[in-house]
Amino acid sequence: MKPEINKLLREIPSMDELLARSWVAPYEEKLGRNTVKSVFADVIGEYRKEILKGTKKGINVPELEKEVIKRLERYKRNSLRRVINATGVVVHTNLGRSCLSEEVIKAVSEVARGYSNLEYDLEKGERGQRLDHVEWLLCQLTGADGAVVVNNNAGAVLLCLSALAQGGQAIISRGELVEIGGSFRIPEIMAQSGVEMVEVGTTNKTHIKDYREAITERTKMLLKVHPSNFRIIGFQSVPSREELAEVAKENDLVFMEDLGSGVLVDLSVCGLKGEPTVANCVRSNVDVVTFSGDKLLGGPQAGCIVGRKPLIDKIKRHPLHRALRIDKMTLAALEATLRIYLEGRAHEIPTIAMLCADADTLKKKALRLKRMLKRAAGDFFDIEVVEVEDVVGGGAYPADTLKGYALSIKSNKIKDSELVELLRKKKPPVIATTAGGFVLLHVRTILRNEEGLLIDCLKEVAHERS
Ligand SMILES: *Cc1c(COP(=O)(O)O)cnc(C)c1O
């Protein structure tokens, strides 16, 4: 080893010396001695590597300490935090999909705080069923005669396939072999469930006779999957649910549909047309329907399964049901959300309210925010209200856009990309987009109680950069 490298390595203070610094104690208290030690070790390790490679020519101890502090600060903050969604994507999977209303949050916090009758029958004083809290609600709202709820919809599909078609074949149209959100791919889920996939038809057209002709004595299921995040437009057709149900019945097969988003109420009044409600599917004789709890339903993450009682019973008995079971906080949130539907107050569910917010209301909201921002930082930003296209997200209505409004902001002191980055680092972080050199803040997804916070974040940026 070259002597100058040796000399540099010796200039790095020892771990004990560093741990004795006065600023270390508060971090130790909050994060534990081992965490602090391992962060020091990481940074020292990186310094050593650079010295050995010859890329570091001097040791700056205050700089080393600063780097350690930066990393410790990151650990000190909660990792999972609320953010302000100014993207206009309502069911944004990366931003946590659905927001819950106050009454739903209250139901969760009450159950979380103490013991509950999660699996206890209060009338009989004996063990009860976890699903009893929501099964009847799902049945009421969809017309099905049985329901199961698990951790998420991917789990629901896996469970249904395993319980109802394992060891046999399931027939699916080539136009429905989709991938959703990166890791959920229908062919892989089928393989995982031990179901042999039989593809029929073509990407754009599948006929009922394609299904009929593919049936063998090993066939157990006809599977329909919502194409979610894409649309085939033009020369395109698939058989109706009624036709598929009939063929399934004639051949003693299960007809299952993975609906993905799963709307409980007709959203055509809000201009969103062409998606069946879960009740529509049940009425069209689909035997088992699966859908997410946190997409268009607007509740917590969950996988809902509704359908015919004998099939639901079979699903409940499968060992995967236990492995994928829903937890009590989620169950509380789901029950409270479903009750809002039962009482005919769907418009009070934040996801539904955001989707159905009309252009007029959004424009007023944008103008209000513009006035607030003008007052707070009008010298720094150029602010306009512009018309934008919002989207539903979560794989629903991918071809539809919602007419929305955004604040379009710009400053000659800061680039758009830099402003977006600074906003992301605020407390709370603001997630915005850019278009043509402007930063866009779509107002549809900004909650009422976030408006003041958003303006404060922008004001801070203006102060930092003026
Ligand atoms: C979103 C979606 C899933 C996965 O649901 P998660 O709740 O995210 O597990 C499965 N199938 C379809 C058709 C979907 O749209």
XYZ file of C-alpha atoms and ligand atoms in Angstrom:
481
model
C 0.000 0.000 0.000
C 1.246 3.448 -0.861
C 2.294 5.440 2.222
C -0.031 8.367 1.357
C -3.006 6.025 1.272
C -2.038 4.620 4.642
C -1.762 8.126 5.984
C -5.233 9.043 4.736
C -6.793 5.915 6.206
C -5.303 6.790 9.578
C -6.850 10.255 9.404
C -10.342 8.780 9.673
C -11.302 9.065 13.359
C -12.019 5.827 15.209
C -15.587 4.677 15.804
C -15.257 5.324 19.551
C -14.007 8.815 18.927
C -16.931 9.533 16.587
C -19.528 8.012 18.916
C -18.304 10.320 21.694
C -19.273 13.467 19.751
C -21.824 15.550 21.636
C -24.368 15.569 18.773
C -24.549 11.763 18.767
C -26.466 11.271 22.031
C -29.903 12.517 20.859
C -29.726 10.238 17.820
C -28.731 7.307 20.003
C -31.725 7.942 22.200
C -34.102 7.986 19.255
C -32.615 5.279 17.060
C -30.483 3.109 19.342
C -26.700 2.825 19.555
C -26.542 0.054 16.964
C -28.287 2.095 14.280
C -25.972 5.053 14.841
C -22.973 2.750 14.802
C -23.985 1.065 11.580
C -24.524 4.425 9.849
C -21.022 5.509 10.934
C -19.655 2.185 9.724
C -21.360 2.621 6.322
C -19.995 6.116 5.790
C -16.510 5.204 7.023
C -16.578 2.156 4.756
C -17.414 4.317 1.757
C -14.578 6.742 2.620
C -12.119 3.859 2.900
C -13.152 2.437 -0.446
C -12.648 5.791 -2.136
C -9.258 6.253 -0.517
C -8.137 2.794 -1.670
C -9.405 3.498 -5.185
C -7.485 6.765 -5.120
C -10.550 8.950 -5.732
C -10.439 10.601 -2.299
C -7.408 12.771 -1.750
C -8.151 14.189 1.689
C -10.248 13.512 4.777
C -12.694 16.192 5.793
C -14.033 15.030 9.174
C -16.832 17.638 9.487
C -18.021 16.566 6.026
C -18.025 12.939 7.132
C -20.060 13.848 10.210
C -22.466 15.859 8.078
C -23.089 12.878 5.848
C -23.784 10.701 8.908
C -26.202 13.296 10.275
C -27.986 13.477 6.942
C -28.570 9.731 6.974
C -29.580 9.662 10.634
C -32.105 12.433 9.975
C -33.625 10.297 7.256
C -34.026 7.393 9.720
C -35.479 9.701 12.343
C -38.379 10.759 10.169
C -41.310 8.433 9.676
C -40.732 6.636 6.429
C -44.381 6.199 5.463
C -45.859 9.683 5.430
C -48.903 11.489 4.086
C -48.339 13.427 0.864
C -50.415 15.924 -1.072
C -51.473 14.382 -4.374
C -51.554 17.145 -6.997
C -51.333 14.760 -9.955
C -55.056 14.525 -10.713
C -54.800 10.714 -10.720
C -57.547 9.729 -8.304
C -56.779 6.066 -7.602
C -52.994 6.483 -7.579
C -51.431 3.157 -6.599
C -48.023 4.666 -5.794
C -49.683 7.242 -3.543
C -51.819 4.784 -1.605
C -54.968 4.616 -3.769
C -58.019 5.616 -1.703
C -58.273 8.217 1.067
C -60.636 7.364 3.905
C -63.298 9.649 5.323
C -63.371 10.738 8.969
C -66.114 8.309 9.983
C -64.157 5.414 8.496
C -60.948 6.498 10.237
C -62.871 6.707 13.503
C -64.064 3.132 13.107
C -60.471 2.002 12.539
C -59.022 3.871 15.488
C -61.674 2.554 17.859
C -60.966 -1.037 16.927
C -57.206 -0.493 16.935
C -57.156 1.085 20.389
C -58.601 -1.811 22.318
C -59.961 -5.311 22.118
C -62.835 -6.042 19.779
C -65.331 -8.748 18.885
C -63.243 -9.578 15.827
C -63.919 -13.304 16.116
C -66.332 -13.324 19.017
C -70.090 -13.739 18.917
C -71.401 -11.328 21.547
C -74.878 -12.864 21.577
C -73.788 -16.430 22.162
C -70.649 -15.617 24.124
C -68.577 -17.914 21.971
C -66.204 -17.873 19.051
C -67.542 -15.982 16.038
C -66.515 -15.524 12.437
C -64.211 -12.699 11.356
C -66.080 -12.292 8.079
C -69.513 -11.956 9.707
C -68.889 -8.225 10.068
C -68.895 -7.586 6.328
C -70.275 -10.616 4.502
C -73.908 -9.553 4.818
C -73.042 -6.019 3.692
C -71.305 -7.247 0.547
C -74.261 -9.526 -0.173
C -76.736 -6.662 0.269
C -74.750 -4.351 -1.979
C -74.051 -6.821 -4.778
C -76.969 -9.239 -4.719
C -74.633 -12.198 -4.187
C -75.429 -14.836 -1.569
C -71.952 -15.240 -0.156
C -68.778 -13.193 0.276
C -65.177 -13.547 1.419
C -62.668 -10.776 1.991
C -58.888 -11.223 1.989
C -55.764 -9.057 2.042
C -55.980 -7.728 -1.534
C -57.448 -8.535 -4.917
C -54.353 -10.337 -6.168
C -54.760 -12.614 -3.149
C -58.461 -12.987 -3.888
C -57.740 -14.184 -7.433
C -55.046 -16.580 -6.227
C -57.376 -17.976 -3.582
C -60.345 -18.419 -5.941
C -58.271 -20.124 -8.619
C -56.662 -22.419 -6.042
C -59.930 -23.311 -4.350
C -62.057 -23.729 -7.463
C -59.835 -24.909 -10.313
C -56.623 -26.411 -8.911
C -55.463 -29.445 -10.861
C -57.798 -28.594 -13.721
C -57.991 -26.215 -16.646
C -59.350 -22.705 -16.855
C -60.217 -21.153 -20.199
C -59.381 -17.514 -20.813
C -59.447 -15.216 -23.841
C -56.071 -14.171 -25.283
C -57.292 -10.576 -25.024
C -57.419 -10.863 -21.235
C -53.965 -12.221 -20.396
C -52.980 -8.993 -18.730
C -50.257 -7.725 -16.465
C -51.319 -5.303 -13.759
C -48.938 -3.106 -11.809
C -45.764 -4.955 -12.751
C -45.953 -8.100 -10.692
C -49.510 -9.337 -11.134
C -49.647 -11.351 -14.339
C -52.600 -13.597 -15.033
C -50.567 -16.494 -16.548
C -48.238 -16.496 -13.532
C -51.074 -16.356 -11.006
C -52.701 -19.293 -12.748
C -49.481 -21.286 -12.696
C -49.033 -20.449 -9.016
C -52.560 -21.695 -8.303
C -51.891 -25.006 -10.023
C -54.404 -24.256 -12.762
C -53.632 -25.084 -16.366
C -54.323 -22.084 -18.539
C -56.102 -22.698 -21.822
C -55.979 -19.647 -24.069
C -58.652 -19.140 -26.682
C -59.452 -16.606 -29.386
C -57.173 -13.792 -30.454
C -56.002 -10.538 -28.916
C -58.901 -8.551 -30.337
C -61.656 -11.102 -30.936
C -62.849 -14.108 -29.013
C -66.103 -15.908 -29.799
C -68.308 -18.034 -27.586
C -67.590 -21.053 -29.783
C -63.869 -20.651 -28.978
C -64.692 -21.336 -25.335
C -67.102 -24.134 -26.188
C -64.602 -25.949 -28.367
C -61.837 -25.728 -25.778
C -63.799 -27.516 -23.055
C -62.438 -30.948 -22.085
C -63.178 -33.220 -19.139
C -60.354 -31.468 -17.292
C -61.908 -28.013 -17.622
C -63.061 -26.545 -14.328
C -63.502 -22.870 -15.009
C -64.202 -20.108 -17.505
C -62.227 -17.057 -16.431
C -62.915 -13.488 -17.451
C -60.400 -10.792 -16.494
C -60.901 -7.070 -16.673
C -58.222 -5.695 -19.037
C -57.698 -2.861 -16.527
C -54.956 -0.577 -17.685
C -55.396 -0.848 -21.435
C -58.110 -0.852 -24.075
C -58.345 -2.446 -27.462
C -60.211 -0.093 -29.709
C -61.577 -0.777 -33.155
C -62.362 -4.270 -34.390
C -62.874 -5.957 -31.054
C -65.342 -8.283 -29.357
C -65.753 -10.830 -26.576
C -68.816 -12.897 -25.655
C -71.256 -11.396 -23.175
C -71.302 -12.491 -19.535
C -74.706 -14.107 -20.116
C -73.326 -16.256 -22.948
C -70.324 -17.319 -20.895
C -72.537 -18.074 -17.899
C -74.747 -20.263 -20.048
C -71.831 -22.284 -21.437
C -70.401 -22.629 -17.923
C -73.736 -23.885 -16.603
C -74.273 -26.351 -19.452
C -70.869 -27.882 -18.760
C -70.936 -27.702 -14.967
C -68.040 -25.202 -14.839
C -67.371 -22.240 -12.590
C -67.616 -18.860 -14.311
C -65.301 -16.459 -12.511
C -64.597 -12.806 -13.260
C -61.723 -10.731 -11.925
C -63.267 -7.309 -12.119
C -60.262 -5.404 -10.758
C -61.659 -2.059 -9.725
C -65.161 -3.163 -8.895
C -67.610 -0.295 -8.728
C -70.539 -0.707 -6.371
C -72.593 2.184 -7.715
C -73.308 3.305 -11.248
C -70.866 6.106 -12.042
C -72.414 7.011 -15.377
C -74.065 9.985 -13.653
C -70.515 11.314 -13.249
C -69.765 10.742 -16.907
C -67.978 7.442 -16.360
C -69.701 4.927 -18.578
C -69.144 1.409 -19.788
C -68.035 -0.380 -16.630
C -70.413 -2.882 -15.046
C -71.102 -2.652 -11.325
C -70.402 -5.745 -9.235
C -74.180 -6.196 -8.951
C -74.439 -6.194 -12.772
C -71.962 -9.061 -12.939
C -73.793 -11.034 -10.277
C -77.064 -10.457 -12.099
C -75.459 -11.661 -15.351
C -74.834 -14.978 -13.598
C -71.117 -14.712 -12.993
C -70.542 -17.344 -10.280
C -67.645 -15.620 -8.506
C -66.534 -11.987 -8.814
C -63.302 -10.558 -7.351
C -62.459 -6.867 -6.885
C -60.240 -4.500 -4.885
C -61.311 -2.684 -1.739
C -59.175 0.389 -2.357
C -59.774 1.156 -6.007
C -63.155 2.516 -7.088
C -64.822 1.155 -3.965
C -62.896 3.805 -2.054
C -62.127 1.731 1.032
C -59.022 0.103 2.532
C -56.733 -2.344 0.733
C -58.667 -5.581 0.503
C -59.676 -8.281 -1.929
C -63.419 -8.862 -2.100
C -64.924 -12.081 -3.416
C -68.671 -12.375 -3.919
C -70.667 -15.162 -5.453
C -72.672 -18.334 -5.071
C -72.812 -19.742 -1.559
C -71.455 -23.270 -2.244
C -68.417 -21.813 -4.029
C -67.875 -19.200 -1.338
C -67.965 -21.963 1.295
C -65.339 -23.885 -0.642
C -63.157 -20.775 -0.823
C -63.517 -20.199 2.930
C -62.306 -23.718 3.667
C -59.143 -23.437 1.555
C -55.888 -23.086 3.579
C -54.878 -20.021 1.564
C -57.903 -18.229 3.018
C -56.273 -18.340 6.445
C -52.932 -17.236 5.004
C -54.450 -14.255 3.227
C -56.897 -13.204 5.903
C -57.861 -9.588 6.393
C -56.719 -7.781 9.544
C -59.009 -6.084 12.056
C -58.178 -2.473 11.141
C -58.862 -3.151 7.496
C -62.051 -4.955 8.402
C -63.225 -1.974 10.464
C -62.496 0.380 7.564
C -64.233 -1.876 5.080
C -67.344 -2.265 7.231
C -67.590 1.500 7.766
C -67.110 2.141 4.032
C -69.717 -0.426 3.010
C -72.196 1.079 5.483
C -71.858 4.429 3.725
C -72.957 2.688 0.522
C -75.780 0.928 2.334
C -77.086 4.284 3.545
C -77.010 5.671 0.005
C -74.242 8.166 0.782
C -71.689 6.948 -1.789
C -70.988 10.565 -2.775
C -69.406 11.052 0.683
C -66.687 8.506 -0.055
C -63.593 10.564 -0.939
C -62.674 8.517 -4.022
C -66.204 8.749 -5.415
C -66.460 12.442 -4.512
C -63.200 13.207 -6.338
C -64.251 11.241 -9.405
C -67.604 12.962 -9.540
C -66.407 16.502 -8.772
C -67.797 18.596 -11.616
C -65.727 20.983 -13.695
C -67.424 24.041 -12.192
C -66.571 23.081 -8.624
C -62.994 22.288 -9.625
C -62.608 25.607 -11.392
C -63.799 27.437 -8.290
C -61.354 25.455 -6.171
C -58.515 26.325 -8.562
C -59.442 30.010 -8.503
C -59.561 29.959 -4.708
C -56.095 28.395 -4.560
C -54.836 30.948 -7.069
C -56.035 33.802 -4.863
C -54.443 32.195 -1.801
C -51.134 31.689 -3.569
C -51.150 35.192 -5.040
C -51.471 36.583 -1.543
C -48.772 34.269 -0.161
C -46.183 34.371 -2.932
C -47.563 36.353 -5.840
C -44.246 38.149 -6.405
C -42.379 34.912 -6.870
C -44.765 32.847 -8.988
C -46.681 33.475 -12.177
C -49.964 31.701 -11.532
C -52.652 30.705 -13.981
C -55.676 28.454 -13.779
C -55.700 26.020 -16.691
C -57.943 23.249 -17.922
C -56.368 19.793 -17.627
C -57.262 16.159 -18.066
C -57.437 14.097 -14.890
C -57.596 10.322 -14.869
C -59.327 7.707 -12.748
C -56.278 5.464 -12.200
C -56.177 2.009 -10.636
C -56.756 0.389 -13.999
C -60.301 1.680 -14.329
C -61.594 3.645 -17.292
C -58.113 3.887 -18.883
C -59.510 5.469 -22.029
C -61.557 8.109 -20.220
C -60.273 11.447 -19.042
C -61.991 13.718 -16.577
C -62.147 17.408 -17.325
C -60.293 19.095 -14.508
C -58.443 22.237 -13.516
C -54.939 22.918 -12.300
C -52.846 25.772 -11.031
C -50.126 26.292 -13.579
C -47.168 27.939 -11.894
C -43.835 29.225 -13.068
C -41.080 31.410 -11.703
C -38.180 33.010 -13.516
C -36.012 32.195 -10.480
C -36.380 28.437 -10.627
C -36.707 25.723 -13.257
C -39.899 23.638 -13.391
C -38.054 20.377 -12.689
C -36.329 21.922 -9.694
C -39.592 23.293 -8.310
C -41.183 19.848 -8.566
C -38.236 18.407 -6.652
C -38.366 21.067 -3.929
C -42.092 20.491 -3.482
C -41.441 16.785 -3.074
C -39.111 17.563 -0.177
C -41.602 19.690 1.749
C -43.521 18.716 4.871
C -45.841 17.302 3.738
C -44.366 16.408 0.344
C -46.347 17.732 -2.608
C -46.425 15.501 -5.692
C -46.830 17.644 -8.789
C -46.263 17.270 -12.513
C -44.784 19.479 -15.234
C -45.970 20.382 -18.708
C -44.310 22.731 -21.163
C -42.082 24.423 -18.578
C -44.905 24.912 -16.062
C -45.575 23.058 -12.840
C -49.127 21.765 -12.695
C -51.083 21.293 -9.486
C -54.237 19.378 -10.364
C -56.852 20.446 -7.846
C -59.149 17.400 -8.089
C -56.988 15.254 -5.804
C -56.035 17.983 -3.323
C -58.130 17.495 -0.195
C -59.916 20.447 1.345
C -57.832 20.321 4.538
C -54.621 20.321 2.485
C -55.160 23.615 0.707
C -53.532 25.754 3.417
C -50.624 23.315 3.742
C -50.038 23.363 0.010
C -49.907 27.144 -0.057
C -47.483 27.108 2.897
C -45.199 24.705 1.011
C -45.154 26.979 -2.026
C -44.569 30.003 0.186
C -41.566 28.289 1.782
C -40.077 27.536 -1.623
C -40.525 31.168 -2.610
C -38.790 32.318 0.580
C -35.894 29.919 0.101
C -35.329 31.085 -3.449
C -36.030 34.821 -3.315
C -55.829 -4.012 -9.619
C -56.183 -5.333 -10.155
C -55.752 -6.493 -9.513
C -54.903 -6.454 -8.278
O -55.630 -5.955 -7.208
P -54.858 -5.523 -5.849
O -55.964 -5.058 -4.966
O -53.911 -4.456 -6.248
O -54.178 -6.716 -5.334
C -56.128 -7.704 -10.060
N -56.874 -7.779 -11.176
C -57.304 -6.671 -11.822
C -58.116 -6.829 -13.066
C -56.968 -5.412 -11.339
O -57.387 -4.314 -11.969
